[in-house]
């Protein structure tokens, strides 16, 4: 009996846990290898945060601010697609103002041409519209202003027949942001701030952060030897004056932890009020399309598993109903509803990386953290 109790105690001591010993070596290895100067990690469940910590600094200088999950803001890049744009679509679908299988041209009249008239809202959300990934950089740089860029996006036509394959495209998200603007009758940033961020208490989540916050923003570039912070890194979003369906959002890890809990709670706010129908959240976060083996699966707005990557940012252990998204600047959020678990990792890996192939190395960190969280969850 004593031996049995001793074995149980030893097994319990060896079991992985949601603690610094589990996560610190993984995240700190990314800093040591020169992938990013700092990071904020939050791991949680629908009703609680089980781990939150900041690592490193805003820049490679030890004299710069230390990362704090409560106060450090990150350029979320393509996490904007799910935090702002997809959630806005959830609300509009929930309210009957948008129908998923309706042609986008119903809401954006410029798309009534023969090549785009049959593209549906669902196809934009699943990246199966057939539109190319984005406007090429040389052409984008020559576009003088936001109106010209939007007109250019509205002239785009599918490169493959809609519904036949996944082409992950910023153009899809830009069009969805424009759809929100036209249906809601106000810009995406105003709609999402009032309808989503305020009810959730996401006071540090915003487009176009004011200059006074720059000291708290992790920089994503260097201009004449000085870090650039608070200016959106994405070229299309920059041309669209910082507000776009594909990028432009800034936030803290603490705020996004609240958002992840909201999604895991099926659209229920932390005070118990319901903001979205549970069936709407389930619809948007369930796998919607998958094609050939080895390609990525998509939910509505969200990425699903498999991710189609050689090294998946969701790791190897997250379950088949998991969904998430990543951002080019070095951000990621993955949610496993069966484990009631989310993993959020924010970095500014585009700021003067010291590593070769920093994006590949970042995927390894993301996957390692996700697997560690899954093991810790399974051990409880």
Short mmCIF file of C-alpha atoms in Angstrom, two decimals:
data_model
loop_
_atom_site.label_atom_id
_atom_site.label_comp_id
_atom_site.label_asym_id
_atom_site.label_seq_id
_atom_site.Cartn_x
_atom_site.Cartn_y
_atom_site.Cartn_z
CA UNK A 1 0.00 0.00 0.00
CA UNK A 2 2.80 2.41 0.94
CA UNK A 3 4.66 1.55 -2.25
CA UNK A 4 1.52 2.20 -4.32
CA UNK A 5 1.00 5.60 -2.74
CA UNK A 6 4.68 6.44 -3.31
CA UNK A 7 4.39 5.52 -7.01
CA UNK A 8 1.29 7.67 -7.38
CA UNK A 9 3.08 10.58 -5.74
CA UNK A 10 6.07 10.19 -8.03
CA UNK A 11 3.83 9.97 -11.09
CA UNK A 12 2.00 13.10 -10.00
CA UNK A 13 5.27 14.95 -9.50
CA UNK A 14 6.45 13.96 -12.97
CA UNK A 15 3.24 14.91 -14.74
CA UNK A 16 3.47 18.04 -16.93
CA UNK A 17 1.81 21.12 -15.49
CA UNK A 18 0.71 24.57 -16.59
CA UNK A 19 3.76 26.24 -15.09
CA UNK A 20 7.00 28.00 -15.92
CA UNK A 21 8.97 24.76 -15.98
CA UNK A 22 6.75 23.55 -18.82
CA UNK A 23 6.71 26.66 -21.00
CA UNK A 24 9.78 28.76 -20.19
CA UNK A 25 12.36 26.57 -21.98
CA UNK A 26 10.25 26.55 -25.18
CA UNK A 27 9.56 30.28 -25.40
CA UNK A 28 12.98 31.35 -24.15
CA UNK A 29 14.62 29.11 -26.75
CA UNK A 30 13.01 31.28 -29.44
CA UNK A 31 14.68 34.35 -27.95
CA UNK A 32 18.00 32.55 -27.55
CA UNK A 33 17.92 31.44 -31.19
CA UNK A 34 17.15 34.97 -32.39
CA UNK A 35 13.60 34.36 -33.62
CA UNK A 36 12.01 37.22 -31.66
CA UNK A 37 13.17 39.63 -28.94
CA UNK A 38 10.16 39.01 -26.72
CA UNK A 39 6.88 37.13 -26.42
CA UNK A 40 3.69 36.98 -24.40
CA UNK A 41 2.09 33.61 -23.69
CA UNK A 42 -1.39 32.97 -22.31
CA UNK A 43 -2.89 29.50 -21.85
CA UNK A 44 -6.41 29.10 -20.63
CA UNK A 45 -9.79 27.43 -20.48
CA UNK A 46 -13.31 28.74 -20.91
CA UNK A 47 -13.53 29.81 -17.26
CA UNK A 48 -9.95 30.56 -16.27
CA UNK A 49 -6.43 31.51 -17.29
CA UNK A 50 -4.02 28.74 -16.27
CA UNK A 51 -0.77 30.42 -17.33
CA UNK A 52 0.27 33.91 -18.42
CA UNK A 53 3.76 35.31 -18.73
CA UNK A 54 5.86 37.80 -20.66
CA UNK A 55 9.33 36.94 -21.96
CA UNK A 56 12.20 39.11 -23.14
CA UNK A 57 11.86 42.71 -24.29
CA UNK A 58 10.22 44.80 -26.98
CA UNK A 59 13.53 44.99 -28.88
CA UNK A 60 16.85 43.18 -28.69
CA UNK A 61 18.10 45.82 -26.28
CA UNK A 62 17.94 44.75 -22.65
CA UNK A 63 17.25 48.41 -21.86
CA UNK A 64 13.93 48.31 -23.73
CA UNK A 65 10.68 47.53 -21.95
CA UNK A 66 10.12 44.01 -20.73
CA UNK A 67 7.16 42.23 -22.30
CA UNK A 68 4.06 42.18 -20.08
CA UNK A 69 0.99 40.17 -21.15
CA UNK A 70 -1.27 42.80 -19.58
CA UNK A 71 0.23 45.92 -21.13
CA UNK A 72 2.39 45.09 -24.17
CA UNK A 73 0.49 45.62 -27.42
CA UNK A 74 1.28 43.60 -30.53
CA UNK A 75 0.48 44.15 -34.18
CA UNK A 76 -1.80 41.12 -34.64
CA UNK A 77 -1.48 40.98 -38.45
CA UNK A 78 -3.80 38.25 -39.75
CA UNK A 79 -5.25 37.48 -36.33
CA UNK A 80 -7.34 40.52 -37.30
CA UNK A 81 -9.18 38.20 -39.67
CA UNK A 82 -10.64 36.14 -36.83
CA UNK A 83 -10.73 38.59 -33.91
CA UNK A 84 -12.40 41.46 -35.78
CA UNK A 85 -13.64 40.42 -39.23
CA UNK A 86 -14.91 36.89 -38.63
CA UNK A 87 -16.52 37.83 -35.33
CA UNK A 88 -18.28 40.75 -37.04
CA UNK A 89 -19.63 38.29 -39.61
CA UNK A 90 -20.80 36.04 -36.79
CA UNK A 91 -22.84 38.91 -35.39
CA UNK A 92 -24.31 39.90 -38.75
CA UNK A 93 -25.22 36.30 -39.58
CA UNK A 94 -26.67 35.86 -36.08
CA UNK A 95 -28.87 38.92 -36.65
CA UNK A 96 -30.01 37.82 -40.09
CA UNK A 97 -28.32 40.74 -41.85
CA UNK A 98 -25.93 38.52 -43.82
CA UNK A 99 -26.52 35.05 -45.28
CA UNK A 100 -23.54 32.79 -45.78
CA UNK A 101 -24.63 31.28 -49.10
CA UNK A 102 -25.74 34.58 -50.58
CA UNK A 103 -23.54 36.01 -53.34
CA UNK A 104 -21.20 38.68 -52.01
CA UNK A 105 -22.50 40.86 -54.85
CA UNK A 106 -25.77 41.12 -52.90
CA UNK A 107 -23.91 43.31 -50.42
CA UNK A 108 -21.15 44.73 -52.63
CA UNK A 109 -22.69 45.72 -55.95
CA UNK A 110 -19.37 46.14 -57.75
CA UNK A 111 -18.97 42.35 -57.71
CA UNK A 112 -21.99 41.68 -59.94
CA UNK A 113 -19.72 41.10 -62.96
CA UNK A 114 -19.80 37.66 -64.61
CA UNK A 115 -16.55 36.46 -63.03
CA UNK A 116 -17.44 37.34 -59.43
CA UNK A 117 -21.25 37.35 -59.27
CA UNK A 118 -21.48 33.81 -57.87
CA UNK A 119 -18.80 34.08 -55.18
CA UNK A 120 -20.55 33.57 -51.86
CA UNK A 121 -19.88 34.95 -48.40
CA UNK A 122 -19.07 31.41 -47.28
CA UNK A 123 -16.41 31.11 -49.99
CA UNK A 124 -14.72 34.33 -48.84
CA UNK A 125 -14.66 33.02 -45.28
CA UNK A 126 -13.25 29.61 -46.28
CA UNK A 127 -10.73 31.11 -48.74
CA UNK A 128 -12.31 29.15 -51.59
CA UNK A 129 -13.35 32.18 -53.67
CA UNK A 130 -10.59 31.52 -56.19
CA UNK A 131 -9.09 34.98 -55.69
CA UNK A 132 -5.30 35.20 -55.54
CA UNK A 133 -3.42 35.70 -52.31
CA UNK A 134 -2.96 39.47 -52.52
CA UNK A 135 -1.99 42.40 -54.71
CA UNK A 136 1.69 41.97 -55.65
CA UNK A 137 4.04 44.31 -53.79
CA UNK A 138 5.25 46.30 -56.84
CA UNK A 139 1.67 47.06 -57.83
CA UNK A 140 0.63 47.75 -54.24
CA UNK A 141 3.44 50.27 -53.76
CA UNK A 142 2.29 52.15 -56.86
CA UNK A 143 -1.29 52.52 -55.60
CA UNK A 144 -1.63 56.08 -54.25
CA UNK A 145 -4.44 55.83 -51.70
CA UNK A 146 -7.09 53.70 -49.98
CA UNK A 147 -9.86 54.44 -52.48
CA UNK A 148 -7.67 53.34 -55.39
CA UNK A 149 -6.66 50.16 -53.56
CA UNK A 150 -10.26 49.25 -52.74
CA UNK A 151 -11.27 49.88 -56.34
CA UNK A 152 -8.42 47.60 -57.42
CA UNK A 153 -9.56 44.83 -55.05
CA UNK A 154 -13.12 45.12 -56.36
CA UNK A 155 -11.81 44.53 -59.89
CA UNK A 156 -10.11 41.26 -58.96
CA UNK A 157 -11.42 38.06 -60.55
CA UNK A 158 -10.91 34.41 -59.53
CA UNK A 159 -7.75 32.65 -60.67
CA UNK A 160 -9.38 29.22 -60.21
CA UNK A 161 -13.10 28.31 -60.18
CA UNK A 162 -14.68 29.26 -56.84
CA UNK A 163 -15.20 26.36 -54.47
CA UNK A 164 -12.51 24.12 -55.96
CA UNK A 165 -9.52 24.73 -53.69
CA UNK A 166 -8.21 26.77 -50.77
CA UNK A 167 -6.14 29.82 -51.68
CA UNK A 168 -5.44 31.72 -48.49
CA UNK A 169 -6.08 35.30 -49.55
CA UNK A 170 -5.91 38.72 -47.96
CA UNK A 171 -8.30 39.85 -50.69
CA UNK A 172 -11.05 37.67 -49.23
CA UNK A 173 -10.66 39.33 -45.84
CA UNK A 174 -10.47 42.85 -47.31
CA UNK A 175 -13.76 42.19 -49.10
CA UNK A 176 -15.32 40.85 -45.92
CA UNK A 177 -14.28 44.00 -44.08
CA UNK A 178 -15.89 46.05 -46.83
CA UNK A 179 -19.03 43.90 -46.57
CA UNK A 180 -19.23 44.65 -42.85
CA UNK A 181 -18.87 48.36 -43.56
CA UNK A 182 -21.70 48.36 -46.08
CA UNK A 183 -24.11 46.17 -44.13
CA UNK A 184 -23.45 47.83 -40.76
CA UNK A 185 -23.37 51.32 -42.24
CA UNK A 186 -20.13 52.20 -40.45
CA UNK A 187 -16.43 51.33 -40.74
CA UNK A 188 -15.21 47.96 -39.47
CA UNK A 189 -13.23 49.52 -36.62
CA UNK A 190 -16.24 51.42 -35.27
CA UNK A 191 -18.56 48.42 -35.55
CA UNK A 192 -16.21 45.95 -33.90
CA UNK A 193 -15.24 48.36 -31.10
CA UNK A 194 -18.86 48.90 -30.09
CA UNK A 195 -20.32 45.47 -30.75
CA UNK A 196 -17.46 43.18 -29.70
CA UNK A 197 -14.58 44.85 -27.90
CA UNK A 198 -16.64 46.98 -25.48
CA UNK A 199 -18.97 44.16 -24.33
CA UNK A 200 -15.97 41.85 -23.85
CA UNK A 201 -14.00 44.48 -21.95
CA UNK A 202 -11.18 44.45 -24.51
CA UNK A 203 -9.99 47.94 -23.65
CA UNK A 204 -6.51 47.39 -25.12
CA UNK A 205 -7.71 46.07 -28.50
CA UNK A 206 -7.94 48.59 -31.34
CA UNK A 207 -7.12 49.66 -34.85
CA UNK A 208 -4.81 52.66 -35.27
CA UNK A 209 -3.47 52.94 -31.70
CA UNK A 210 -2.80 56.55 -30.63
CA UNK A 211 0.80 57.83 -30.40
CA UNK A 212 0.70 57.87 -26.59
CA UNK A 213 0.63 54.04 -26.60
CA UNK A 214 3.73 53.57 -28.76
CA UNK A 215 6.01 53.03 -25.78
CA UNK A 216 4.00 49.89 -25.01
CA UNK A 217 3.84 48.51 -28.58
CA UNK A 218 6.24 45.81 -29.73
CA UNK A 219 7.93 47.23 -32.86
CA UNK A 220 7.71 45.44 -36.20
CA UNK A 221 10.33 47.32 -38.16
CA UNK A 222 13.25 49.74 -38.15
CA UNK A 223 13.36 53.15 -39.84
CA UNK A 224 16.66 55.04 -39.93
CA UNK A 225 17.92 53.04 -37.00
CA UNK A 226 14.84 53.52 -34.82
CA UNK A 227 12.16 50.92 -33.99
CA UNK A 228 8.81 51.40 -35.73
CA UNK A 229 5.86 50.71 -33.44
CA UNK A 230 2.15 51.41 -33.79
CA UNK A 231 2.12 51.56 -37.60
CA UNK A 232 0.51 48.51 -39.16
CA UNK A 233 3.10 46.24 -40.75
CA UNK A 234 0.84 44.85 -43.50
CA UNK A 235 1.11 46.78 -46.77
CA UNK A 236 -2.55 46.51 -47.81
CA UNK A 237 -3.83 47.50 -44.38
CA UNK A 238 -1.38 50.42 -44.35
CA UNK A 239 -2.72 51.63 -47.71
CA UNK A 240 -6.24 51.27 -46.30
CA UNK A 241 -5.25 53.73 -43.54
CA UNK A 242 -4.80 51.10 -40.87
CA UNK A 243 -8.31 49.62 -40.93
CA UNK A 244 -8.80 46.50 -43.01
CA UNK A 245 -10.47 43.12 -42.78
CA UNK A 246 -7.14 41.37 -43.24
CA UNK A 247 -4.87 43.19 -40.76
CA UNK A 248 -4.46 46.32 -38.65
CA UNK A 249 -5.58 45.23 -35.19
CA UNK A 250 -3.37 45.76 -32.13
CA UNK A 251 -3.95 44.09 -28.77
CA UNK A 252 -2.46 42.61 -25.62
CA UNK A 253 -2.22 38.94 -24.71
CA UNK A 254 -4.50 39.52 -21.71
CA UNK A 255 -7.24 40.98 -23.92
CA UNK A 256 -7.00 38.16 -26.42
CA UNK A 257 -7.19 35.66 -23.59
CA UNK A 258 -10.60 37.14 -22.75
CA UNK A 259 -11.59 36.82 -26.39
CA UNK A 260 -10.50 33.16 -26.54
CA UNK A 261 -12.54 32.39 -23.42
CA UNK A 262 -15.55 34.08 -25.05
CA UNK A 263 -15.25 31.80 -28.07
CA UNK A 264 -14.76 28.69 -25.93
CA UNK A 265 -17.87 29.72 -23.95
CA UNK A 266 -19.88 29.60 -27.16
CA UNK A 267 -20.51 33.33 -27.40
CA UNK A 268 -21.25 33.98 -23.74
CA UNK A 269 -19.61 37.00 -22.14
CA UNK A 270 -17.63 36.50 -18.96
CA UNK A 271 -20.47 38.03 -16.92
CA UNK A 272 -22.89 35.42 -18.27
CA UNK A 273 -24.67 37.53 -20.88
CA UNK A 274 -24.99 35.98 -24.33
CA UNK A 275 -23.58 37.98 -27.26
CA UNK A 276 -23.79 35.27 -29.93
CA UNK A 277 -25.90 32.16 -30.33
CA UNK A 278 -23.94 29.04 -29.47
CA UNK A 279 -24.93 27.43 -32.77
CA UNK A 280 -23.46 30.38 -34.68
CA UNK A 281 -20.13 30.04 -32.89
CA UNK A 282 -20.16 26.29 -33.52
CA UNK A 283 -20.95 26.83 -37.20
CA UNK A 284 -18.08 29.26 -37.72
CA UNK A 285 -15.51 27.23 -35.79
CA UNK A 286 -16.33 23.81 -37.29
CA UNK A 287 -14.35 22.42 -40.19
CA UNK A 288 -16.08 23.61 -43.36
CA UNK A 289 -13.82 22.57 -46.25
CA UNK A 290 -11.01 20.12 -46.78
CA UNK A 291 -9.56 18.98 -50.08
CA UNK A 292 -6.63 16.71 -50.93
CA UNK A 293 -4.53 15.05 -48.25
CA UNK A 294 -1.76 17.32 -47.05
CA UNK A 295 -3.62 20.55 -47.76
CA UNK A 296 -5.01 22.86 -45.11
CA UNK A 297 -8.57 22.62 -43.85
CA UNK A 298 -10.65 25.71 -43.17
CA UNK A 299 -13.50 26.65 -40.88
CA UNK A 300 -15.42 29.90 -41.49
CA UNK A 301 -12.73 32.56 -41.13
CA UNK A 302 -10.65 30.25 -38.95
CA UNK A 303 -7.98 27.76 -39.95
CA UNK A 304 -8.72 24.16 -39.02
CA UNK A 305 -6.58 21.03 -38.74
CA UNK A 306 -4.77 19.68 -40.60
CA UNK A 307 -2.99 22.98 -41.30
CA UNK A 308 -1.13 21.68 -44.34
CA UNK A 309 2.23 22.68 -42.84
CA UNK A 310 5.27 20.44 -42.52
CA UNK A 311 5.62 21.86 -39.01
CA UNK A 312 2.17 22.81 -37.77
CA UNK A 313 1.67 25.89 -35.62
CA UNK A 314 -1.03 23.85 -33.84
CA UNK A 315 1.49 21.18 -32.86
CA UNK A 316 0.79 17.47 -33.18
CA UNK A 317 -1.60 16.85 -30.28
CA UNK A 318 -4.46 19.33 -30.68
CA UNK A 319 -7.66 17.46 -31.51
CA UNK A 320 -9.44 17.15 -34.87
CA UNK A 321 -12.00 19.85 -34.00
CA UNK A 322 -9.32 22.43 -33.18
CA UNK A 323 -9.29 25.81 -34.90
CA UNK A 324 -7.03 28.82 -34.84
CA UNK A 325 -5.09 31.38 -36.83
CA UNK A 326 -1.66 32.94 -37.14
CA UNK A 327 -0.29 36.33 -38.11
CA UNK A 328 2.72 37.25 -40.22
CA UNK A 329 4.20 39.47 -37.52
CA UNK A 330 4.56 36.43 -35.24
CA UNK A 331 1.17 36.00 -33.57
CA UNK A 332 -0.95 32.88 -33.10
CA UNK A 333 -4.05 31.59 -31.34
CA UNK A 334 -5.14 27.94 -31.28
CA UNK A 335 -8.22 26.53 -29.56
CA UNK A 336 -9.02 22.88 -28.82
CA UNK A 337 -12.70 22.73 -27.82
CA UNK A 338 -12.55 19.07 -26.80
CA UNK A 339 -9.83 19.83 -24.26
CA UNK A 340 -11.43 23.18 -23.33
CA UNK A 341 -8.02 24.70 -24.00
CA UNK A 342 -6.48 27.63 -25.83
CA UNK A 343 -2.88 28.66 -26.45
CA UNK A 344 -2.07 32.24 -27.39
CA UNK A 345 1.47 33.29 -28.31
CA UNK A 346 2.26 36.85 -29.38
CA UNK A 347 5.70 37.80 -30.71
CA UNK A 348 7.18 40.46 -32.96
CA UNK A 349 9.30 38.05 -34.98
CA UNK A 350 9.43 40.49 -37.94
CA UNK A 351 11.47 42.95 -35.87
CA UNK A 352 15.12 42.50 -36.95
CA UNK A 353 15.27 38.71 -36.49
CA UNK A 354 18.71 37.37 -35.68
CA UNK A 355 17.92 33.86 -36.90
CA UNK A 356 17.98 32.33 -40.33
CA UNK A 357 14.53 31.06 -41.37
CA UNK A 358 12.84 32.75 -38.37
CA UNK A 359 9.34 31.84 -39.54
CA UNK A 360 10.17 28.12 -39.62
CA UNK A 361 11.72 28.33 -36.17
CA UNK A 362 8.68 30.22 -34.88
CA UNK A 363 6.44 27.38 -36.08
CA UNK A 364 8.54 25.01 -34.03
CA UNK A 365 8.07 27.16 -30.94
CA UNK A 366 4.32 27.45 -31.54
CA UNK A 367 3.94 23.72 -32.07
CA UNK A 368 6.07 22.90 -29.04
CA UNK A 369 4.03 25.19 -26.79
CA UNK A 370 0.75 23.78 -28.11
CA UNK A 371 1.92 20.21 -27.49
CA UNK A 372 3.15 21.09 -23.99
CA UNK A 373 -0.21 22.64 -23.15
CA UNK A 374 -2.06 19.60 -24.51
CA UNK A 375 0.08 17.25 -22.42
CA UNK A 376 -0.46 19.34 -19.31
CA UNK A 377 -4.19 19.35 -19.95
CA UNK A 378 -4.30 15.59 -20.45
CA UNK A 379 -2.36 14.99 -17.23
CA UNK A 380 -4.94 16.71 -15.07
#
